[in-house]
Amino acid sequence: IEESLKQRFKVTSPCICRGENCELVVNLDAGISLSGPNREIIWQHPFESIRATGDDGGRFLWIDFGPPSGEQELDLITSAKPIVFILHSFWQQKSTG
């Protein structure tokens, strides 16, 4: 049961980062991560390290983690709006406890 509860608070989305097919994972407990084509973790950050986010109202999402990682640009292939909404909801949940 505990594993199924964890899965309820995890959302994945295919994306393109620096020309590579990747998968963005937004997890309420673990934060946000990007996996490469071979499922290797390219980066992973807790929500607390997010400095700012932005999107173009279309496909692109920018997440600024500050130094040393800086800003990451992701092409979410389809509309970024659902992922942005979930990311902000999880981020707010973590910041308010």
mmCIF file of N, CA and C in Angstrom:
data_model
loop_
_atom_site.group_PDB
_atom_site.id
_atom_site.type_symbol
_atom_site.label_atom_id
_atom_site.label_comp_id
_atom_site.label_asym_id
_atom_site.label_seq_id
_atom_site.Cartn_x
_atom_site.Cartn_y
_atom_site.Cartn_z
ATOM 1 N N ILE A 1 0.831 -1.190 0.000
ATOM 2 C CA ILE A 1 0.000 0.000 0.000
ATOM 3 C C ILE A 1 0.876 1.254 0.000
ATOM 4 N N GLU A 2 1.949 1.247 0.800
ATOM 5 C CA GLU A 2 2.810 2.421 0.874
ATOM 6 C C GLU A 2 3.393 2.770 -0.498
ATOM 7 N N GLU A 3 3.817 1.771 -1.266
ATOM 8 C CA GLU A 3 4.376 2.011 -2.602
ATOM 9 C C GLU A 3 3.329 2.620 -3.536
ATOM 10 N N SER A 4 2.085 2.145 -3.450
ATOM 11 C CA SER A 4 1.046 2.708 -4.319
ATOM 12 C C SER A 4 0.750 4.160 -3.953
ATOM 13 N N LEU A 5 0.851 4.501 -2.675
ATOM 14 C CA LEU A 5 0.658 5.893 -2.273
ATOM 15 C C LEU A 5 1.773 6.773 -2.824
ATOM 16 N N LYS A 6 3.008 6.264 -2.794
ATOM 17 C CA LYS A 6 4.125 7.026 -3.345
ATOM 18 C C LYS A 6 3.930 7.264 -4.834
ATOM 19 N N GLN A 7 3.436 6.271 -5.552
ATOM 20 C CA GLN A 7 3.228 6.400 -6.987
ATOM 21 C C GLN A 7 2.152 7.429 -7.310
ATOM 22 N N ARG A 8 1.193 7.618 -6.437
ATOM 23 C CA ARG A 8 0.133 8.608 -6.669
ATOM 24 C C ARG A 8 0.687 10.022 -6.718
ATOM 25 N N PHE A 9 1.798 10.254 -6.067
ATOM 26 C CA PHE A 9 2.373 11.586 -5.983
ATOM 27 C C PHE A 9 3.610 11.724 -6.861
ATOM 28 N N LYS A 10 3.612 10.990 -7.973
ATOM 29 C CA LYS A 10 4.719 11.020 -8.920
ATOM 30 C C LYS A 10 4.143 11.154 -10.326
ATOM 31 N N VAL A 11 4.667 12.113 -11.075
ATOM 32 C CA VAL A 11 4.216 12.345 -12.440
ATOM 33 C C VAL A 11 5.439 12.342 -13.348
ATOM 34 N N THR A 12 5.330 11.665 -14.478
ATOM 35 C CA THR A 12 6.422 11.639 -15.439
ATOM 36 C C THR A 12 5.952 12.222 -16.771
ATOM 37 N N SER A 13 6.900 12.772 -17.505
ATOM 38 C CA SER A 13 6.582 13.344 -18.812
ATOM 39 C C SER A 13 7.777 13.177 -19.736
ATOM 40 N N PRO A 14 7.541 12.681 -20.945
ATOM 41 C CA PRO A 14 8.642 12.651 -21.907
ATOM 42 C C PRO A 14 9.027 14.087 -22.264
ATOM 43 N N CYS A 15 10.305 14.294 -22.531
ATOM 44 C CA CYS A 15 10.764 15.627 -22.897
ATOM 45 C C CYS A 15 12.062 15.521 -23.688
ATOM 46 N N ILE A 16 12.510 16.650 -24.180
ATOM 47 C CA ILE A 16 13.790 16.732 -24.872
ATOM 48 C C ILE A 16 14.636 17.757 -24.136
ATOM 49 N N CYS A 17 15.856 17.356 -23.801
ATOM 50 C CA CYS A 17 16.794 18.244 -23.119
ATOM 51 C C CYS A 17 18.127 18.155 -23.846
ATOM 52 N N ARG A 18 18.594 19.280 -24.348
ATOM 53 C CA ARG A 18 19.861 19.328 -25.095
ATOM 54 C C ARG A 18 19.901 18.313 -26.230
ATOM 55 N N GLY A 19 18.772 18.165 -26.912
ATOM 56 C CA GLY A 19 18.695 17.280 -28.071
ATOM 57 C C GLY A 19 18.496 15.811 -27.764
ATOM 58 N N GLU A 20 18.415 15.451 -26.491
ATOM 59 C CA GLU A 20 18.250 14.050 -26.081
ATOM 60 C C GLU A 20 16.817 13.787 -25.632
ATOM 61 N N ASN A 21 16.279 12.622 -25.992
ATOM 62 C CA ASN A 21 14.980 12.194 -25.467
ATOM 63 C C ASN A 21 15.161 11.819 -24.008
ATOM 64 N N CYS A 22 14.390 12.433 -23.145
ATOM 65 C CA CYS A 22 14.526 12.237 -21.700
ATOM 66 C C CYS A 22 13.155 12.058 -21.069
ATOM 67 N N GLU A 23 13.164 11.885 -19.754
ATOM 68 C CA GLU A 23 11.923 11.803 -18.996
ATOM 69 C C GLU A 23 12.051 12.688 -17.763
ATOM 70 N N LEU A 24 11.117 13.613 -17.622
ATOM 71 C CA LEU A 24 11.045 14.467 -16.445
ATOM 72 C C LEU A 24 10.186 13.761 -15.408
ATOM 73 N N VAL A 25 10.675 13.698 -14.176
ATOM 74 C CA VAL A 25 9.938 13.066 -13.084
ATOM 75 C C VAL A 25 9.724 14.110 -11.991
ATOM 76 N N VAL A 26 8.464 14.329 -11.640
ATOM 77 C CA VAL A 26 8.110 15.237 -10.551
ATOM 78 C C VAL A 26 7.501 14.372 -9.458
ATOM 79 N N ASN A 27 8.197 14.294 -8.319
ATOM 80 C CA ASN A 27 7.813 13.399 -7.239
ATOM 81 C C ASN A 27 7.671 14.218 -5.959
ATOM 82 N N LEU A 28 6.517 14.142 -5.326
ATOM 83 C CA LEU A 28 6.261 14.946 -4.133
ATOM 84 C C LEU A 28 7.316 14.718 -3.056
ATOM 85 N N ASP A 29 7.784 13.487 -2.892
ATOM 86 C CA ASP A 29 8.774 13.191 -1.854
ATOM 87 C C ASP A 29 10.210 13.425 -2.302
ATOM 88 N N ALA A 30 10.537 13.023 -3.524
ATOM 89 C CA ALA A 30 11.926 13.050 -3.987
ATOM 90 C C ALA A 30 12.314 14.329 -4.714
ATOM 91 N N GLY A 31 11.354 15.143 -5.118
ATOM 92 C CA GLY A 31 11.674 16.361 -5.852
ATOM 93 C C GLY A 31 11.527 16.170 -7.349
ATOM 94 N N ILE A 32 12.413 16.775 -8.095
ATOM 95 C CA ILE A 32 12.323 16.761 -9.547
ATOM 96 C C ILE A 32 13.614 16.196 -10.125
ATOM 97 N N SER A 33 13.470 15.345 -11.134
ATOM 98 C CA SER A 33 14.656 14.738 -11.737
ATOM 99 C C SER A 33 14.468 14.591 -13.235
ATOM 100 N N LEU A 34 15.588 14.402 -13.905
ATOM 101 C CA LEU A 34 15.595 14.177 -15.343
ATOM 102 C C LEU A 34 16.384 12.913 -15.609
ATOM 103 N N SER A 35 15.765 11.975 -16.325
ATOM 104 C CA SER A 35 16.423 10.723 -16.704
ATOM 105 C C SER A 35 16.708 10.750 -18.192
ATOM 106 N N GLY A 36 17.863 10.209 -18.563
ATOM 107 C CA GLY A 36 18.260 10.155 -19.964
ATOM 108 C C GLY A 36 17.657 8.974 -20.690
ATOM 109 N N PRO A 37 18.064 8.791 -21.955
ATOM 110 C CA PRO A 37 17.505 7.722 -22.786
ATOM 111 C C PRO A 37 17.710 6.318 -22.207
ATOM 112 N N ASN A 38 18.773 6.126 -21.443
ATOM 113 C CA ASN A 38 19.043 4.818 -20.833
ATOM 114 C C ASN A 38 18.598 4.752 -19.378
ATOM 115 N N ARG A 39 17.709 5.667 -18.997
ATOM 116 C CA ARG A 39 17.150 5.758 -17.637
ATOM 117 C C ARG A 39 18.163 6.207 -16.583
ATOM 118 N N GLU A 40 19.345 6.675 -17.016
ATOM 119 C CA GLU A 40 20.307 7.198 -16.054
ATOM 120 C C GLU A 40 19.832 8.573 -15.588
ATOM 121 N N ILE A 41 20.079 8.874 -14.325
ATOM 122 C CA ILE A 41 19.684 10.165 -13.763
ATOM 123 C C ILE A 41 20.679 11.219 -14.252
ATOM 124 N N ILE A 42 20.175 12.213 -14.973
ATOM 125 C CA ILE A 42 21.019 13.309 -15.447
ATOM 126 C C ILE A 42 21.160 14.352 -14.351
ATOM 127 N N TRP A 43 20.052 14.698 -13.711
ATOM 128 C CA TRP A 43 20.071 15.566 -12.540
ATOM 129 C C TRP A 43 18.856 15.283 -11.674
ATOM 130 N N GLN A 44 19.009 15.618 -10.403
ATOM 131 C CA GLN A 44 17.925 15.438 -9.438
ATOM 132 C C GLN A 44 18.064 16.520 -8.380
ATOM 133 N N HIS A 45 16.946 17.167 -8.053
ATOM 134 C CA HIS A 45 16.969 18.262 -7.089
ATOM 135 C C HIS A 45 15.730 18.201 -6.199
ATOM 136 N N PRO A 46 15.881 18.543 -4.925
ATOM 137 C CA PRO A 46 14.696 18.700 -4.077
ATOM 138 C C PRO A 46 13.971 19.986 -4.474
ATOM 139 N N PHE A 47 12.707 20.073 -4.144
ATOM 140 C CA PHE A 47 11.932 21.269 -4.478
ATOM 141 C C PHE A 47 12.547 22.530 -3.878
ATOM 142 N N GLU A 48 13.186 22.393 -2.723
ATOM 143 C CA GLU A 48 13.760 23.544 -2.033
ATOM 144 C C GLU A 48 14.849 24.228 -2.853
ATOM 145 N N SER A 49 15.459 23.514 -3.799
ATOM 146 C CA SER A 49 16.541 24.112 -4.586
ATOM 147 C C SER A 49 16.039 24.887 -5.804
ATOM 148 N N ILE A 50 14.732 24.835 -6.074
ATOM 149 C CA ILE A 50 14.184 25.578 -7.209
ATOM 150 C C ILE A 50 14.147 27.062 -6.860
ATOM 151 N N ARG A 51 14.811 27.862 -7.679
ATOM 152 C CA ARG A 51 14.816 29.308 -7.482
ATOM 153 C C ARG A 51 13.683 29.973 -8.250
ATOM 154 N N ALA A 52 13.422 29.482 -9.472
ATOM 155 C CA ALA A 52 12.380 30.075 -10.316
ATOM 156 C C ALA A 52 12.015 29.094 -11.421
ATOM 157 N N THR A 53 10.822 29.253 -11.956
ATOM 158 C CA THR A 53 10.399 28.475 -13.117
ATOM 159 C C THR A 53 9.769 29.428 -14.123
ATOM 160 N N GLY A 54 9.730 28.993 -15.352
ATOM 161 C CA GLY A 54 9.081 29.780 -16.386
ATOM 162 C C GLY A 54 8.688 28.879 -17.540
ATOM 163 N N ASP A 55 7.743 29.338 -18.323
ATOM 164 C CA ASP A 55 7.359 28.593 -19.519
ATOM 165 C C ASP A 55 6.973 29.592 -20.592
ATOM 166 N N ASP A 56 6.913 29.127 -21.831
ATOM 167 C CA ASP A 56 6.596 30.013 -22.948
ATOM 168 C C ASP A 56 5.121 29.980 -23.319
ATOM 169 N N GLY A 57 4.290 29.322 -22.502
ATOM 170 C CA GLY A 57 2.876 29.182 -22.817
ATOM 171 C C GLY A 57 2.629 28.102 -23.850
ATOM 172 N N GLY A 58 3.696 27.446 -24.260
ATOM 173 C CA GLY A 58 3.611 26.370 -25.253
ATOM 174 C C GLY A 58 4.279 25.118 -24.732
ATOM 175 N N ARG A 59 5.385 24.746 -25.353
ATOM 176 C CA ARG A 59 6.060 23.483 -25.047
ATOM 177 C C ARG A 59 7.225 23.594 -24.071
ATOM 178 N N PHE A 60 7.783 24.781 -23.882
ATOM 179 C CA PHE A 60 9.044 24.899 -23.157
ATOM 180 C C PHE A 60 8.867 25.265 -21.687
ATOM 181 N N LEU A 61 9.692 24.631 -20.861
ATOM 182 C CA LEU A 61 9.728 24.861 -19.421
ATOM 183 C C LEU A 61 11.165 25.171 -19.038
ATOM 184 N N TRP A 62 11.350 26.201 -18.226
ATOM 185 C CA TRP A 62 12.660 26.535 -17.692
ATOM 186 C C TRP A 62 12.586 26.414 -16.178
ATOM 187 N N ILE A 63 13.602 25.764 -15.609
ATOM 188 C CA ILE A 63 13.690 25.625 -14.154
ATOM 189 C C ILE A 63 15.073 26.111 -13.742
ATOM 190 N N ASP A 64 15.121 27.081 -12.847
ATOM 191 C CA ASP A 64 16.393 27.610 -12.362
ATOM 192 C C ASP A 64 16.661 27.036 -10.978
ATOM 193 N N PHE A 65 17.738 26.255 -10.879
ATOM 194 C CA PHE A 65 18.130 25.661 -9.603
ATOM 195 C C PHE A 65 19.230 26.467 -8.920
ATOM 196 N N GLY A 66 19.638 27.571 -9.522
ATOM 197 C CA GLY A 66 20.735 28.347 -8.960
ATOM 198 C C GLY A 66 22.051 27.616 -9.157
ATOM 199 N N PRO A 67 23.153 28.194 -8.644
ATOM 200 C CA PRO A 67 24.459 27.557 -8.815
ATOM 201 C C PRO A 67 24.531 26.244 -8.036
ATOM 202 N N PRO A 68 25.215 25.257 -8.500
ATOM 203 C CA PRO A 68 26.003 25.238 -9.731
ATOM 204 C C PRO A 68 25.210 24.758 -10.954
ATOM 205 N N SER A 69 24.011 24.236 -10.769
ATOM 206 C CA SER A 69 23.254 23.645 -11.882
ATOM 207 C C SER A 69 22.692 24.681 -12.842
ATOM 208 N N GLY A 70 22.269 25.817 -12.304
ATOM 209 C CA GLY A 70 21.731 26.875 -13.142
ATOM 210 C C GLY A 70 20.378 26.540 -13.740
ATOM 211 N N GLU A 71 20.099 27.188 -14.859
ATOM 212 C CA GLU A 71 18.802 27.036 -15.508
ATOM 213 C C GLU A 71 18.805 25.845 -16.457
ATOM 214 N N GLN A 72 17.737 25.069 -16.400
ATOM 215 C CA GLN A 72 17.552 23.921 -17.286
ATOM 216 C C GLN A 72 16.381 24.211 -18.212
ATOM 217 N N GLU A 73 16.563 23.962 -19.502
ATOM 218 C CA GLU A 73 15.497 24.164 -20.480
ATOM 219 C C GLU A 73 15.008 22.809 -20.966
ATOM 220 N N LEU A 74 13.702 22.603 -20.903
ATOM 221 C CA LEU A 74 13.096 21.345 -21.320
ATOM 222 C C LEU A 74 12.017 21.601 -22.359
ATOM 223 N N ASP A 75 12.052 20.831 -23.435
ATOM 224 C CA ASP A 75 10.987 20.833 -24.435
ATOM 225 C C ASP A 75 10.068 19.682 -24.054
ATOM 226 N N LEU A 76 8.873 20.000 -23.586
ATOM 227 C CA LEU A 76 7.957 18.964 -23.108
ATOM 228 C C LEU A 76 7.129 18.335 -24.226
ATOM 229 N N ILE A 77 7.465 18.640 -25.475
ATOM 230 C CA ILE A 77 6.898 18.034 -26.682
ATOM 231 C C ILE A 77 5.444 18.451 -26.907
ATOM 232 N N THR A 78 4.640 18.417 -25.871
ATOM 233 C CA THR A 78 3.261 18.902 -25.956
ATOM 234 C C THR A 78 3.157 20.107 -25.020
ATOM 235 N N SER A 79 2.000 20.483 -24.637
ATOM 236 C CA SER A 79 1.810 21.638 -23.764
ATOM 237 C C SER A 79 2.518 21.456 -22.419
ATOM 238 N N ALA A 80 3.213 22.488 -21.998
ATOM 239 C CA ALA A 80 3.896 22.466 -20.700
ATOM 240 C C ALA A 80 2.933 22.719 -19.544
ATOM 241 N N LYS A 81 1.745 23.226 -19.830
ATOM 242 C CA LYS A 81 0.820 23.653 -18.774
ATOM 243 C C LYS A 81 0.510 22.584 -17.722
ATOM 244 N N PRO A 82 0.188 21.326 -18.102
ATOM 245 C CA PRO A 82 -0.107 20.336 -17.054
ATOM 246 C C PRO A 82 1.075 20.086 -16.115
ATOM 247 N N ILE A 83 2.276 19.972 -16.667
ATOM 248 C CA ILE A 83 3.452 19.726 -15.829
ATOM 249 C C ILE A 83 3.750 20.942 -14.964
ATOM 250 N N VAL A 84 3.620 22.134 -15.521
ATOM 251 C CA VAL A 84 3.850 23.354 -14.740
ATOM 252 C C VAL A 84 2.869 23.417 -13.575
ATOM 253 N N PHE A 85 1.601 23.107 -13.817
ATOM 254 C CA PHE A 85 0.597 23.112 -12.754
ATOM 255 C C PHE A 85 0.959 22.105 -11.654
ATOM 256 N N ILE A 86 1.316 20.888 -12.047
ATOM 257 C CA ILE A 86 1.676 19.856 -11.067
ATOM 258 C C ILE A 86 2.942 20.243 -10.318
ATOM 259 N N LEU A 87 3.950 20.714 -11.038
ATOM 260 C CA LEU A 87 5.200 21.132 -10.408
ATOM 261 C C LEU A 87 4.939 22.210 -9.366
ATOM 262 N N HIS A 88 4.162 23.215 -9.721
ATOM 263 C CA HIS A 88 3.873 24.299 -8.773
ATOM 264 C C HIS A 88 3.023 23.812 -7.599
ATOM 265 N N SER A 89 2.096 22.892 -7.852
ATOM 266 C CA SER A 89 1.278 22.335 -6.761
ATOM 267 C C SER A 89 2.138 21.560 -5.774
ATOM 268 N N PHE A 90 3.028 20.703 -6.285
ATOM 269 C CA PHE A 90 3.919 19.927 -5.416
ATOM 270 C C PHE A 90 4.878 20.859 -4.682
ATOM 271 N N TRP A 91 5.430 21.833 -5.395
ATOM 272 C CA TRP A 91 6.376 22.796 -4.826
ATOM 273 C C TRP A 91 5.710 23.550 -3.679
ATOM 274 N N GLN A 92 4.477 23.996 -3.882
ATOM 275 C CA GLN A 92 3.734 24.707 -2.837
ATOM 276 C C GLN A 92 3.449 23.786 -1.650
ATOM 277 N N GLN A 93 3.062 22.551 -1.930
ATOM 278 C CA GLN A 93 2.787 21.581 -0.871
ATOM 279 C C GLN A 93 4.017 21.377 0.008
ATOM 280 N N LYS A 94 5.193 21.262 -0.631
ATOM 281 C CA LYS A 94 6.427 21.054 0.132
ATOM 282 C C LYS A 94 6.807 22.299 0.929
ATOM 283 N N SER A 95 6.534 23.482 0.396
ATOM 284 C CA SER A 95 6.939 24.704 1.090
ATOM 285 C C SER A 95 6.007 25.054 2.248
ATOM 286 N N THR A 96 4.764 24.545 2.207
ATOM 287 C CA THR A 96 3.829 24.835 3.296
ATOM 288 C C THR A 96 3.721 23.687 4.290
ATOM 289 N N GLY A 97 4.416 22.593 3.987
ATOM 290 C CA GLY A 97 4.453 21.475 4.917
ATOM 291 C C GLY A 97 3.348 20.548 4.710
#
